[in-house]
Coordinates of C-alpha atoms in Angstrom, one line a residue:
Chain A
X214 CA 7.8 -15.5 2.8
X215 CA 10.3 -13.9 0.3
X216 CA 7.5 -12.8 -2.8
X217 CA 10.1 -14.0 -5.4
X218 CA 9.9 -17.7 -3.7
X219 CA 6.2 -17.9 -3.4
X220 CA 6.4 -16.9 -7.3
X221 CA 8.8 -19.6 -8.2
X222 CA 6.9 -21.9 -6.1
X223 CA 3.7 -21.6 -7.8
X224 CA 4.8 -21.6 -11.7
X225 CA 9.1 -22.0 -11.8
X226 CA 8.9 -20.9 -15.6
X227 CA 8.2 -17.4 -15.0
X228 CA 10.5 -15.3 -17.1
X229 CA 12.9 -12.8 -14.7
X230 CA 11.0 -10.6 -17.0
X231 CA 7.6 -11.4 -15.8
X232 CA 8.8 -11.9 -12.4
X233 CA 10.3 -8.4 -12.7
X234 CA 6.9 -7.0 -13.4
X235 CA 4.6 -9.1 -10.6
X236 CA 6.8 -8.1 -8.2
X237 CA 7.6 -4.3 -9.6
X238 CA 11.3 -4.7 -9.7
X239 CA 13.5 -4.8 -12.4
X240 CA 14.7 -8.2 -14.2
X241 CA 19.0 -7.5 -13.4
X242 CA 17.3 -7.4 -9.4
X243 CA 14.9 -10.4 -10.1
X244 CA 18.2 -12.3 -12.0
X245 CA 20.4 -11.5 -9.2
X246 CA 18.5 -12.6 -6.4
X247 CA 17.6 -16.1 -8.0
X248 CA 21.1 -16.5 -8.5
X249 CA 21.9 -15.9 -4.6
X250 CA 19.4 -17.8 -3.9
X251 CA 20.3 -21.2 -6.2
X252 CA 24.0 -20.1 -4.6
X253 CA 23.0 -20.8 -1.0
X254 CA 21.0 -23.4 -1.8
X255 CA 17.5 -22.0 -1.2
X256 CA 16.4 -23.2 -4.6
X257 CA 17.4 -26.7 -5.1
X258 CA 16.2 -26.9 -8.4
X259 CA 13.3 -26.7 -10.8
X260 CA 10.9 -29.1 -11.8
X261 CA 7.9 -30.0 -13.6
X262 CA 5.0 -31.3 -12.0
X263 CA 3.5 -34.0 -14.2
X264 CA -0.1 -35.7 -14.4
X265 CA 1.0 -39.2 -14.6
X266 CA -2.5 -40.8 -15.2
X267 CA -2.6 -38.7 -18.1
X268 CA 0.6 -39.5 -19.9
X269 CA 1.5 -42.4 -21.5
X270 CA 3.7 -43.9 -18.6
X271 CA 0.4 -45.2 -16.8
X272 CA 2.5 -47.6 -14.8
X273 CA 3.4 -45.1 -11.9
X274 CA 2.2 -46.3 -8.0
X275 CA 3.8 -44.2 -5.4
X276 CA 2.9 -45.5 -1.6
X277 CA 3.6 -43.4 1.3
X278 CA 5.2 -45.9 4.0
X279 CA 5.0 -45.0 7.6
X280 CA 8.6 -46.4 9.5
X281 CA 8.8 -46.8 13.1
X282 CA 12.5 -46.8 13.9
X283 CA 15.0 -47.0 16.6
X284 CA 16.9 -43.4 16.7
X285 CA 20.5 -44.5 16.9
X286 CA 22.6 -43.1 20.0
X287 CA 24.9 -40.7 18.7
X288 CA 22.7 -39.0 15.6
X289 CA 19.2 -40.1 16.2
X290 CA 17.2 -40.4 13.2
X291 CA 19.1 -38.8 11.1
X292 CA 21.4 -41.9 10.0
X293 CA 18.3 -44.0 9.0
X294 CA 16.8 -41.2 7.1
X295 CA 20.0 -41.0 5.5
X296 CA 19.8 -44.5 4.3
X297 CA 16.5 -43.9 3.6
X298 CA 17.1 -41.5 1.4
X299 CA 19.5 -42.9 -0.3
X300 CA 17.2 -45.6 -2.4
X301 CA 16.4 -44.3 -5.8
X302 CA 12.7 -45.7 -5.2
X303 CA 12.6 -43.3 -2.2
X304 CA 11.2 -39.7 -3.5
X305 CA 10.6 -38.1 0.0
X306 CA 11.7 -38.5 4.0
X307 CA 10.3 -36.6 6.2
X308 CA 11.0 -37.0 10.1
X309 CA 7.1 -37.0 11.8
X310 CA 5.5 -36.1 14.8
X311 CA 2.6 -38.1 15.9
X312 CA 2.1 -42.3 15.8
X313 CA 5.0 -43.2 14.0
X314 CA 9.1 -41.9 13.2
X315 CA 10.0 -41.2 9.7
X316 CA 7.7 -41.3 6.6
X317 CA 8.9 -42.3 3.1
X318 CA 7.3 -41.7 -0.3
X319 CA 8.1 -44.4 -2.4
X320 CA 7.6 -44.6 -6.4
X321 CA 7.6 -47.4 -8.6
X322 CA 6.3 -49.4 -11.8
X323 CA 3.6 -51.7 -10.2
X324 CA 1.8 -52.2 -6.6
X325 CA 4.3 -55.3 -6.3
X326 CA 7.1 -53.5 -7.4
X327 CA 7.2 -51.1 -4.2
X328 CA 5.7 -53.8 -2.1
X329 CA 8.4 -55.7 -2.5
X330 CA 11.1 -52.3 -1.9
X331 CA 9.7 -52.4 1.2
X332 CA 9.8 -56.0 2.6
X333 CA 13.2 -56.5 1.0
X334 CA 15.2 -53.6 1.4
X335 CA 13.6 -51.3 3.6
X336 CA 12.0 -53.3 6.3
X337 CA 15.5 -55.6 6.9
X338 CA 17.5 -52.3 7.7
X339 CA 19.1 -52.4 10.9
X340 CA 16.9 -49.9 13.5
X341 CA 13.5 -50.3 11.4
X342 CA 10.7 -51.7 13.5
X343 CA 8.0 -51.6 11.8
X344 CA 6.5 -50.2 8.3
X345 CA 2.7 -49.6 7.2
X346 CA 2.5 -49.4 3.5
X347 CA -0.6 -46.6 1.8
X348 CA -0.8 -46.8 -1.7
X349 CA -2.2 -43.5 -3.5
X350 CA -5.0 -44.4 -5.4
X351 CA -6.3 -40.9 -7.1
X352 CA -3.9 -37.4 -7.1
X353 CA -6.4 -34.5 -6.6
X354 CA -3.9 -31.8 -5.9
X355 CA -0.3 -32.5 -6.3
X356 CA 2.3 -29.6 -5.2
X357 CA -0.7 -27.1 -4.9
X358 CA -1.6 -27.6 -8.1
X359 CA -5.1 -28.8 -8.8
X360 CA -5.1 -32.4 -11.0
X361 CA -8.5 -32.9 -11.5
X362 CA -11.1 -31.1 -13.3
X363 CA -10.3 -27.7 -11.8
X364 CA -13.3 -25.6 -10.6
X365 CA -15.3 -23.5 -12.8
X366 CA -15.4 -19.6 -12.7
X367 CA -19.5 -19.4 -11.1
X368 CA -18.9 -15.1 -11.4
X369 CA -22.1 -14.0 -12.8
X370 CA -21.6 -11.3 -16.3
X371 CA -21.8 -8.3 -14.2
X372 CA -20.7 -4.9 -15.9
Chain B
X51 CA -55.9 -8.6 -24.6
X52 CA -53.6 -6.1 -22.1
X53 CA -51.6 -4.2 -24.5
X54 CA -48.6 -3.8 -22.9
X55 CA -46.7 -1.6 -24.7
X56 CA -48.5 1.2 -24.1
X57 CA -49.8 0.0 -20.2
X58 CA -45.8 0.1 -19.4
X59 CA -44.5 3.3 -18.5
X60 CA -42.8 5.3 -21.0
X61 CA -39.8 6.2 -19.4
X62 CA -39.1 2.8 -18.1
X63 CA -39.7 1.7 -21.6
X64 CA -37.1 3.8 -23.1
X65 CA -34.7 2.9 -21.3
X66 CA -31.7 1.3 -23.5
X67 CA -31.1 -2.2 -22.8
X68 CA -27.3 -3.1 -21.6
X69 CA -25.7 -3.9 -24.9
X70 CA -23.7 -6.1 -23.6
X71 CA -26.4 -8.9 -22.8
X72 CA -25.9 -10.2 -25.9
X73 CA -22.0 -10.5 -26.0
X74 CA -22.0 -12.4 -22.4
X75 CA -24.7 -14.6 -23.8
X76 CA -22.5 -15.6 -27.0
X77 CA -19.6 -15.6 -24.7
X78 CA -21.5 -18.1 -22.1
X79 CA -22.3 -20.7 -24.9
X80 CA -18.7 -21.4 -26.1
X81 CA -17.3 -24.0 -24.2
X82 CA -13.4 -22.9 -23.8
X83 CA -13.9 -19.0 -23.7
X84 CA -11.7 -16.8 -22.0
X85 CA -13.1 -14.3 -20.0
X86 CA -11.2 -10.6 -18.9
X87 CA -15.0 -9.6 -18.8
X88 CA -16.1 -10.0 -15.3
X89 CA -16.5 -6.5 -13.3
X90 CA -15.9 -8.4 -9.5
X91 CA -13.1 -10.0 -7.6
X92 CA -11.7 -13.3 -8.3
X93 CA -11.0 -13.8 -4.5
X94 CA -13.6 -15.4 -1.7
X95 CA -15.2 -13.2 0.8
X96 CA -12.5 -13.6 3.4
X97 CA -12.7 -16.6 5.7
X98 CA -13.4 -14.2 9.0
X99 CA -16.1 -12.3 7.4
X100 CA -17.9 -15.4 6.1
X101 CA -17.7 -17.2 9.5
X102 CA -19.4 -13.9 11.0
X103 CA -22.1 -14.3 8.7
X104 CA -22.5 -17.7 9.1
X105 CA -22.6 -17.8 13.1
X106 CA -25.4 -15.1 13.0
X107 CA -27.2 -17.7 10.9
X108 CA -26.3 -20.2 13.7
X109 CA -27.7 -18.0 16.7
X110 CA -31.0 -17.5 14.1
X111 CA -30.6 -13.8 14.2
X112 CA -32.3 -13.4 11.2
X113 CA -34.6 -10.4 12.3
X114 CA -35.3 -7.2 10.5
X115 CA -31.9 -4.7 11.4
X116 CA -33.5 -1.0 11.7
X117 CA -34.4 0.6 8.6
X118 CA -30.4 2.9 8.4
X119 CA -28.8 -0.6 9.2
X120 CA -27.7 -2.3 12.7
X121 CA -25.7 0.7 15.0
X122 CA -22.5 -1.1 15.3
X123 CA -22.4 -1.5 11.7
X124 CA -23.0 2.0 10.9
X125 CA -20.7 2.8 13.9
X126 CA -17.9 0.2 12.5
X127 CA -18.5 1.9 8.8
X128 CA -17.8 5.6 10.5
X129 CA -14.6 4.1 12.7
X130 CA -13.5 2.8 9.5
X131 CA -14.3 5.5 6.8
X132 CA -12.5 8.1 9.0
X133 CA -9.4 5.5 9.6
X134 CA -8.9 4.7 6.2
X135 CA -10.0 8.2 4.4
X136 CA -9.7 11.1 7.0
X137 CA -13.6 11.8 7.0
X138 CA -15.9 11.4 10.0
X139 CA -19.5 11.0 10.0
X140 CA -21.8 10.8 12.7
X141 CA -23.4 7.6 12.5
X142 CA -26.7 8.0 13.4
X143 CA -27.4 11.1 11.4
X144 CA -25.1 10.8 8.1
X145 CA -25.2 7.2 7.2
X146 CA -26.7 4.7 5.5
X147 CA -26.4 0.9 5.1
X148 CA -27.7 -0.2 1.9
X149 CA -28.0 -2.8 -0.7
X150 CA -24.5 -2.7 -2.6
X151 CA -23.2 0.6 -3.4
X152 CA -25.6 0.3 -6.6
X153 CA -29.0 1.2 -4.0
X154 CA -27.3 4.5 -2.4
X155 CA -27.0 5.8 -6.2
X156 CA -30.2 5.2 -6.9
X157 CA -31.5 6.7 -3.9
X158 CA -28.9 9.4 -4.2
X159 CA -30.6 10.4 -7.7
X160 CA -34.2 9.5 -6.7
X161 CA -33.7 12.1 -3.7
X162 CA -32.5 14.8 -5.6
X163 CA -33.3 14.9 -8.9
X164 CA -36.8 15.9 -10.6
X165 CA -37.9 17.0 -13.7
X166 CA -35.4 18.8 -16.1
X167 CA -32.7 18.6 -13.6
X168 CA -29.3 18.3 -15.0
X169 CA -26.8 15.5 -13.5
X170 CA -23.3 15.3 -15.1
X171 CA -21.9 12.2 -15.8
X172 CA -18.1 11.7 -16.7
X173 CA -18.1 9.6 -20.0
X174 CA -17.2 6.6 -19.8
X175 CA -18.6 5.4 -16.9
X176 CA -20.3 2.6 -15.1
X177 CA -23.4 2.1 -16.8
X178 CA -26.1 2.9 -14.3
X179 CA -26.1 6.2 -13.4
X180 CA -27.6 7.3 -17.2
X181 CA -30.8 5.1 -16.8
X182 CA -31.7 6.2 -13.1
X183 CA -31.6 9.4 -13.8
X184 CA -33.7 9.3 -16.5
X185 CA -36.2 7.0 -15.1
X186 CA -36.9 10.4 -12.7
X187 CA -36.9 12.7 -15.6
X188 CA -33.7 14.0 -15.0
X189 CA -31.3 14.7 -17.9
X190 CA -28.0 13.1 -18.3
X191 CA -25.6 14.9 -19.3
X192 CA -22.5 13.4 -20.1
X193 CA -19.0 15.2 -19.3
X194 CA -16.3 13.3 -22.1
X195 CA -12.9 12.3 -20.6
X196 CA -10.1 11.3 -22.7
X197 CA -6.7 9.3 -22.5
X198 CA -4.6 12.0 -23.2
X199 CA -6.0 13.4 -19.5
X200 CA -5.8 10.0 -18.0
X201 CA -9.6 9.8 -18.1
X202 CA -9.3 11.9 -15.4
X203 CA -12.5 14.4 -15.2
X204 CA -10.9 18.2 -16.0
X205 CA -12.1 21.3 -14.2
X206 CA -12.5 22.7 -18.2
X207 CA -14.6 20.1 -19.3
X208 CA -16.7 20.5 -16.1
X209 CA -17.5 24.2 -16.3
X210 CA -18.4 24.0 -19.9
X211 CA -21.0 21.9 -19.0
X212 CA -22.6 23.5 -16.3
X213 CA -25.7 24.9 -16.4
X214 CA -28.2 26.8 -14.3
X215 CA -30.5 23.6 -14.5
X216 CA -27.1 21.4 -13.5
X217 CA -27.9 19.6 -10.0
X218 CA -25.7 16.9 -9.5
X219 CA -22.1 15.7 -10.5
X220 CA -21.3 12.5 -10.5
X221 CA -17.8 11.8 -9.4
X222 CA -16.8 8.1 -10.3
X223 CA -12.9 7.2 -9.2
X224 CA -11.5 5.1 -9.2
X225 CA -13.2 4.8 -12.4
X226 CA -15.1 1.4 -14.0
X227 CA -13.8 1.3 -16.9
X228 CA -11.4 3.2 -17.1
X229 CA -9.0 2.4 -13.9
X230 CA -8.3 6.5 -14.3
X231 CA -7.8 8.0 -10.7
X232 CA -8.8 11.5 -9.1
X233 CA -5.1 12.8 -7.2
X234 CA -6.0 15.2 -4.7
X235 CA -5.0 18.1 -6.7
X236 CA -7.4 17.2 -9.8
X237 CA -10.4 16.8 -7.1
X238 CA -9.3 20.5 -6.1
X239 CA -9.2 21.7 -9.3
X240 CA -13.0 20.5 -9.2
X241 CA -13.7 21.4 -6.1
X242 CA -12.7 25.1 -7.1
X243 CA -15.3 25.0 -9.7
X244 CA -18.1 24.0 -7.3
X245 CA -17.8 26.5 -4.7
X246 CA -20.2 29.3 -4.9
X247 CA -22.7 26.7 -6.5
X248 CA -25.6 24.9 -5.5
X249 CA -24.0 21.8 -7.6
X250 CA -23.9 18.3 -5.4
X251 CA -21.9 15.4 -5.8
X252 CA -22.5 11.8 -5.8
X253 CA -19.0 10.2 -5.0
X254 CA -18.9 7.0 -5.9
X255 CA -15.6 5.6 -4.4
X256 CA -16.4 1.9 -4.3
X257 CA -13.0 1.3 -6.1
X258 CA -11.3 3.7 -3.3
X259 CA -9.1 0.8 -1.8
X260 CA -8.0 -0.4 -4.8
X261 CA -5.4 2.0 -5.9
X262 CA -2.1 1.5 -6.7
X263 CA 1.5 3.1 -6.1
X264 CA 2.2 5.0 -3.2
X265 CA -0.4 7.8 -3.0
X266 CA -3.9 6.5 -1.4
X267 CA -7.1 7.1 -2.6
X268 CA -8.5 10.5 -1.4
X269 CA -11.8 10.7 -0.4
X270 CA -13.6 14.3 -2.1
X271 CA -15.5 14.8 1.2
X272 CA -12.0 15.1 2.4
X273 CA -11.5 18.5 0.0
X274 CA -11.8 21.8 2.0
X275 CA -15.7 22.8 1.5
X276 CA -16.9 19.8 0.0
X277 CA -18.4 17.4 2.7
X278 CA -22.0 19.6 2.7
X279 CA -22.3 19.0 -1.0
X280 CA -20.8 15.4 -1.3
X281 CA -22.6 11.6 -0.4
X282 CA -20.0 9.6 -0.7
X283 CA -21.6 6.2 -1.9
X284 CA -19.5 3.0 -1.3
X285 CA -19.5 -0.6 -0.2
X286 CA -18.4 -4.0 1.0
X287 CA -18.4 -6.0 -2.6
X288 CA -14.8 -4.7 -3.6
X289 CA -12.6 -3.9 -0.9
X290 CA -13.8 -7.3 0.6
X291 CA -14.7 -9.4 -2.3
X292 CA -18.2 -9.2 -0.9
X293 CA -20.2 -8.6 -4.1
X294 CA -23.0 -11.4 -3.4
X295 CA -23.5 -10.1 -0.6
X296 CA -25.0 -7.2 -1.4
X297 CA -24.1 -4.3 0.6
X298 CA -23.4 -1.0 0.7
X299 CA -23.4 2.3 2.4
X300 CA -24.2 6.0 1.9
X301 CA -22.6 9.0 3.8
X302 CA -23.1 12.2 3.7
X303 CA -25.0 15.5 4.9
X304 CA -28.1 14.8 7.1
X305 CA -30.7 16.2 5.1
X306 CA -30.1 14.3 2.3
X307 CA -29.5 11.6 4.0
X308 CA -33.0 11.4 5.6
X309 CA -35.1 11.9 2.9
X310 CA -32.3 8.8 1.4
X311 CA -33.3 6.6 4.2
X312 CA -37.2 7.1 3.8
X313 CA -37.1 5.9 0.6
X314 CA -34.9 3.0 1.5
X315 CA -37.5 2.6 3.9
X316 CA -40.3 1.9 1.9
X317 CA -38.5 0.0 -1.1
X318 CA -36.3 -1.8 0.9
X319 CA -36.8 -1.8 4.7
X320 CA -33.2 -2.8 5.8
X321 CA -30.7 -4.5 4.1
X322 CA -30.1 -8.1 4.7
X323 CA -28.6 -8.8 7.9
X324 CA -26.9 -11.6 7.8
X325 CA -24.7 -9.5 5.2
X326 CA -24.7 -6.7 7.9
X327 CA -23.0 -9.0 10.9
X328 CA -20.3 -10.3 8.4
X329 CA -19.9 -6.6 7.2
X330 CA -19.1 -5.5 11.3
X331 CA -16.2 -8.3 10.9
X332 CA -14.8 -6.7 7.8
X333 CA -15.5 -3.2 8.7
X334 CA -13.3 -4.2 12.2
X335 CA -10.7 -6.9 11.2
X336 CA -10.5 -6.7 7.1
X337 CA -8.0 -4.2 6.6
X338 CA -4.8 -6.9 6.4
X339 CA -7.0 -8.6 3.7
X340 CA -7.3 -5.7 1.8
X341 CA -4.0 -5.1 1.5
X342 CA -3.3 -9.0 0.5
X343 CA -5.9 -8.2 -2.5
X344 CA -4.1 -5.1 -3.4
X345 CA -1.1 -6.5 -3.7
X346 CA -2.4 -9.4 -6.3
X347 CA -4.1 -6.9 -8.4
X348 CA -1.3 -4.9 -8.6
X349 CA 1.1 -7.7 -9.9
X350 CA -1.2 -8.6 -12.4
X351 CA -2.4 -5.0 -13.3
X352 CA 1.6 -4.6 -14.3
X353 CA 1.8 -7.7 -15.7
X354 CA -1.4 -7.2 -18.0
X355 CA -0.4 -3.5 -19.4
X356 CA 2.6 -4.3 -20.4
X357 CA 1.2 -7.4 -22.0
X358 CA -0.6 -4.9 -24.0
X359 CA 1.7 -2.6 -24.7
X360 CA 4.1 -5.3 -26.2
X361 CA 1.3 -6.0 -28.3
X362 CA 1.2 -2.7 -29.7
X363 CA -2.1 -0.8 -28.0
X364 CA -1.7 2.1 -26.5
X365 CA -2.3 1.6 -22.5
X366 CA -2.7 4.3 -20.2
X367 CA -1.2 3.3 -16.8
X368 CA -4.6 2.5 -14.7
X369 CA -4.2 3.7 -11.0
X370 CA -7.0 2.1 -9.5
X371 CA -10.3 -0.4 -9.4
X372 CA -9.1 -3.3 -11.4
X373 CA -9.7 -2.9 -15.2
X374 CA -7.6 -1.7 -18.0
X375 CA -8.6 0.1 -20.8
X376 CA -6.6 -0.1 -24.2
X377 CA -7.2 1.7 -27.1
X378 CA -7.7 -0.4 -30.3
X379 CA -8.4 2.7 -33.1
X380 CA -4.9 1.3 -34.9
X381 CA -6.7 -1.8 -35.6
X382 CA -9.3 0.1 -37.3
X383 CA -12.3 -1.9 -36.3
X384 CA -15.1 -0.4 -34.0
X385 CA -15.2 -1.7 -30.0
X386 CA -17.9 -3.6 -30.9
X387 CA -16.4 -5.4 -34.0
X388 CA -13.0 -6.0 -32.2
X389 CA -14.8 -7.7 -29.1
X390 CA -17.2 -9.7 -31.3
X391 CA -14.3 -10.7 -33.5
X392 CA -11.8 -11.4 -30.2
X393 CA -14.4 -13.5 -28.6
X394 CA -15.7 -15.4 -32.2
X395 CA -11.9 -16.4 -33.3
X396 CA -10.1 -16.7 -30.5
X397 CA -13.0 -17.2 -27.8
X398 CA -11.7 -14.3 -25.1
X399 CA -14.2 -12.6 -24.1
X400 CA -13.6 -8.7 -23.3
X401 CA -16.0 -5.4 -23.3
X402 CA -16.5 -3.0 -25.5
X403 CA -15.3 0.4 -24.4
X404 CA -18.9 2.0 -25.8
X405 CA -20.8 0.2 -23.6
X406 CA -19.5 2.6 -21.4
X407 CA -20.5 5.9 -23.0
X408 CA -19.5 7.3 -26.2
X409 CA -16.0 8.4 -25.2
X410 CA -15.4 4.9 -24.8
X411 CA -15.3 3.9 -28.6
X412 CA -12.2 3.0 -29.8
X413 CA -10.9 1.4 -26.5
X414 CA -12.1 -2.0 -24.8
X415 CA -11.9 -2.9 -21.4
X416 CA -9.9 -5.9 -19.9
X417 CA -10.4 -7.3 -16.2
X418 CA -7.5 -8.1 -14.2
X419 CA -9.7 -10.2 -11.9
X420 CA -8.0 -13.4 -13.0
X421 CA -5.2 -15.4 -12.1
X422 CA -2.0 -14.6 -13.9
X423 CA -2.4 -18.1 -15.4
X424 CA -5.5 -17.1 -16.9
X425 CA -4.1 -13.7 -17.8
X426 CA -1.1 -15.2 -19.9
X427 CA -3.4 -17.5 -22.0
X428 CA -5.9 -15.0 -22.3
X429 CA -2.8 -12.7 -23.6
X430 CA -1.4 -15.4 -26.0
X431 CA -4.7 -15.7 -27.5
X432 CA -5.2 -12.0 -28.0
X433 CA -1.3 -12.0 -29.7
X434 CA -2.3 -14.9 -32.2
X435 CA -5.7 -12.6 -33.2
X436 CA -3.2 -9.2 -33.8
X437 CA -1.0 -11.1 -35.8
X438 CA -4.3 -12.6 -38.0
X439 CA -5.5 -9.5 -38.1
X440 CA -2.0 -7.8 -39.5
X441 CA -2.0 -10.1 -41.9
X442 CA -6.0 -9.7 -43.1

């Protein structure tokens, strides 16, 4: 994987001029290469990854809901997951291998809130099945980065 | 009543405390320090090597290796020494596994050096070699380096301290603390002022993977006329982020290397094996993971001087190991008063430069063992205390 990704990936608010240094380049190369990048559409976009339970917007529940569906004839799943997708509740789609079709991470205010996203809208669409609902209950790790009490440096004081 | 002062033996008596007990004590009471103190990899132990260790635990092979270490360890150690560096060794005659790099120097100096002999030591320098020697009655003699040479060792400063007592030269680089580095060329500008002497060398090259740009580490047995006067003393805890595991390895000429092993022999026996069998795994399959390791220091050694240079020290360029070592003489506080007063305002904890040998006053020495996270907070701290301290 591209160094300058896995950079951006871990901490997106690098300066080019700290990326220029990590990577031992200089910042017109560092500049130039995020801008082909966000060009072509290899970056997406930036964003911050937020503690919830810590701020003051406690009333965040995201489920992950598993979807059986029936792929349509001429595009398969890719239809559904496009109307998926296309709820403002719906954060994630990802097609899956394994017991069940397409799996969608859903956010909202209250457990009732997304219980009822699913029942109303996104069980009733034409080609769903079936859906299983999993609330998260406690984020350890979100996006790689470490949510709860992160672990202690046990390095002895050695000269 | 067992007076004990004068029941314990002089020597060992005399010998200086690390200063620097009571700075990691202070620094291990605060509760939100910031340490760029420690002297050993951030990283695990490779996944590979652990699980080597771990399934000679499962099998219960936890017998006594022989007394020079298990053959295919000392074989893997040659295979890998000659791979990486250019040297061979015969592994049965000229090396020895031991207990971190830390036991070959000790049994390095306990083999050779006796009453009134002279070892020269490049100041600064890890801290052990002073206290071993004396503890044999040697005398330490310590060779200054300075930033203006790269705390590189010069052929100058070598002669002038030669003498016809002079035994043994320690040759530390990569250096702890210094990060200076030993190019071939300034190893055969020494080289050229040992030959015709009696003078050995103790080359301590545990840092030798970890050096940076494009030119590798050279090993001094490697220099033309060297490798009958030179034990290269390394080991596992660097290159593989094996510190805990405690081992290490001695090569070098077969005499000294026997009388080395007999008095691992009888201090030691063997070192421990379950650290051996991981070390086989490393010594074979480890060299991808040293790279990977490389590569993280180096971002973050780049990252780390020029944090320091923006905050007006000067900052040699370090080559290798993973430390850097700033001069702080334009603050006009003593190493010791700038770390105490770092670590008491702004709770980061860093060494004093002295600890390391006199040379080392007016410089401190900052770990890049850290994440870059922890390296950028521990830099904004140090940028709030410059500004205080402009101000005071």
């Amino acid at each position: 994987m591209d160094k300058l990704l896995k950079l951006l990936d871990e901490n997106a608010k690098y300066s080019n001029e700290e990326l220029a240094l990590i990577l031992g380049t200089t910042q017109e190369a560092v500049a130039s290469a995020i801008e082909k990048y966000e060009r072509e559409g290899v970056i997406k976009g930036y964003k911050a990854i937020i503690n919830w339970e810590k701020a003051d917007a406690k009333e965040l529940v995201t489920a992950l809901i598993e979807i059986k569906v029936t792929p349509r004839k001429a595009t398969g799943f890719d239809e559904i997951a496009r109307d998926i997708m296309s709820f403002d509740e719906v954060e994630s789609v990802y097609l899956m291998s394994g017991g069940f079709d397409l799996c969608a991470i859903v956010n909202g205010r209250t457990f009732r809130e997304v219980a009822l996203f699913v029942s109303q809208r996104l069980a009733p669409l034409d080609s769903v099945l079936s859906t299983a609902t999993h609330f998260v209950l406690s984020r350890y790790k979100d996006n790689g980065v470490i949510l709860c009490d992160e672990p202690v440096d046990e390095r002895g004081s050695v000269l | 009543m067992i007076d004990y002062e004068n029941i314990l033996d002089k020597k060992a008596r005399d010998i200086k405390p690390s200063g620097i007990r009571k700075f990691f004590d202070i620094a291990s009471e605060m509760k939100d320090v910031i340490s760029l103190s420690i002297g050993e990899p951030d990283f695990s132990t490779p996944w590979h090597v652990r699980q080597a260790g771990i399934q000679s635990l499962d099998k219960g092979k936890t017998w006594y290796s022989p007394n020079k270490g298990f053959s295919e360890l000392r074989a893997s150690v040659c295979e890998y020494f000659n791979r990486r560096f250019g040297v061979s060794f015969d592994k049965d005659t000229e090396t020895l596994i031991t207990v971190g790099g830390s036991e070959a120097i000790d049994l390095m100096i306990r083999s050779l050096i006796g009453e009134g002999d002279e070892v020269l030591i490049p100041d600064p320098s890890f801290v052990a070699y002073e206290p071993i020697t004396k503890i044999v009655g040697g005398v330490a003699v310590s060779v200054p380096t300075r930033e203006e040479d790269s705390f590189r060792l010069t052929a100058e400063d070598l002669k002038s301290k030669i003498t016809p007592k002079t035994k043994l030269l320690i040759l530390p680089y990569p250096n702890n603390p210094t990060g200076a580095v030993m190019r071939r060329s300034h190893l055969e500008a020494i080289a050229e002022v040992l030959r015709g002497t009696n003078i050995l060398v103790l080359s301590d090259e545990i840092y030798g993977e970890l050096t940076y740009g494009s030119e590798r580490h050279v090993s001094f047995a490697s220099i033309e006329g060297m490798r009958e006067r030179t034990v290269v003393v390394s080991g596992f805890s660097k290159a593989f982020a094996m510190t805990g595991w405690r081992l290490g390895y001695a090569l070098g000429p077969e005499p000294i290397i026997a009388v080395m092993t007999k008095l691992h022999q009888f201090a030691i026996m063997c070192a421990p094996t379950t650290a051996q069998y991981a070390a086989i795994e490393a010594m074979q399959n480890g060299d991808d993971d040293i790279e990977h390791m490389r590569g993280e220091y180096d971002s973050r050694r780049r990252l780390i001087v020029d944090g320091f240079r923006k905050l007006g020290f000067s900052c040699f360029e370090p080559e290798g190991a993973f430390y850097i070592f700033p001069c702080i003489k334009h603050t006009g506080l003593s190493s010791d008063k700038f770390c105490e007063r770092l670590l008491n305002e702004k709770h980061v904890a860093v060494i004093p430069g002295n600890a390391f040998g006199e040379s080392g006053e007016g410089y401190i020495r900052v770990s890049y063992s850290y994440s870059l996270k922890h390296i950028n907070e521990a830099l904004k701290r140090i940028k709030e205390f410059m500004e205080e301290e402009r101000k005071r």
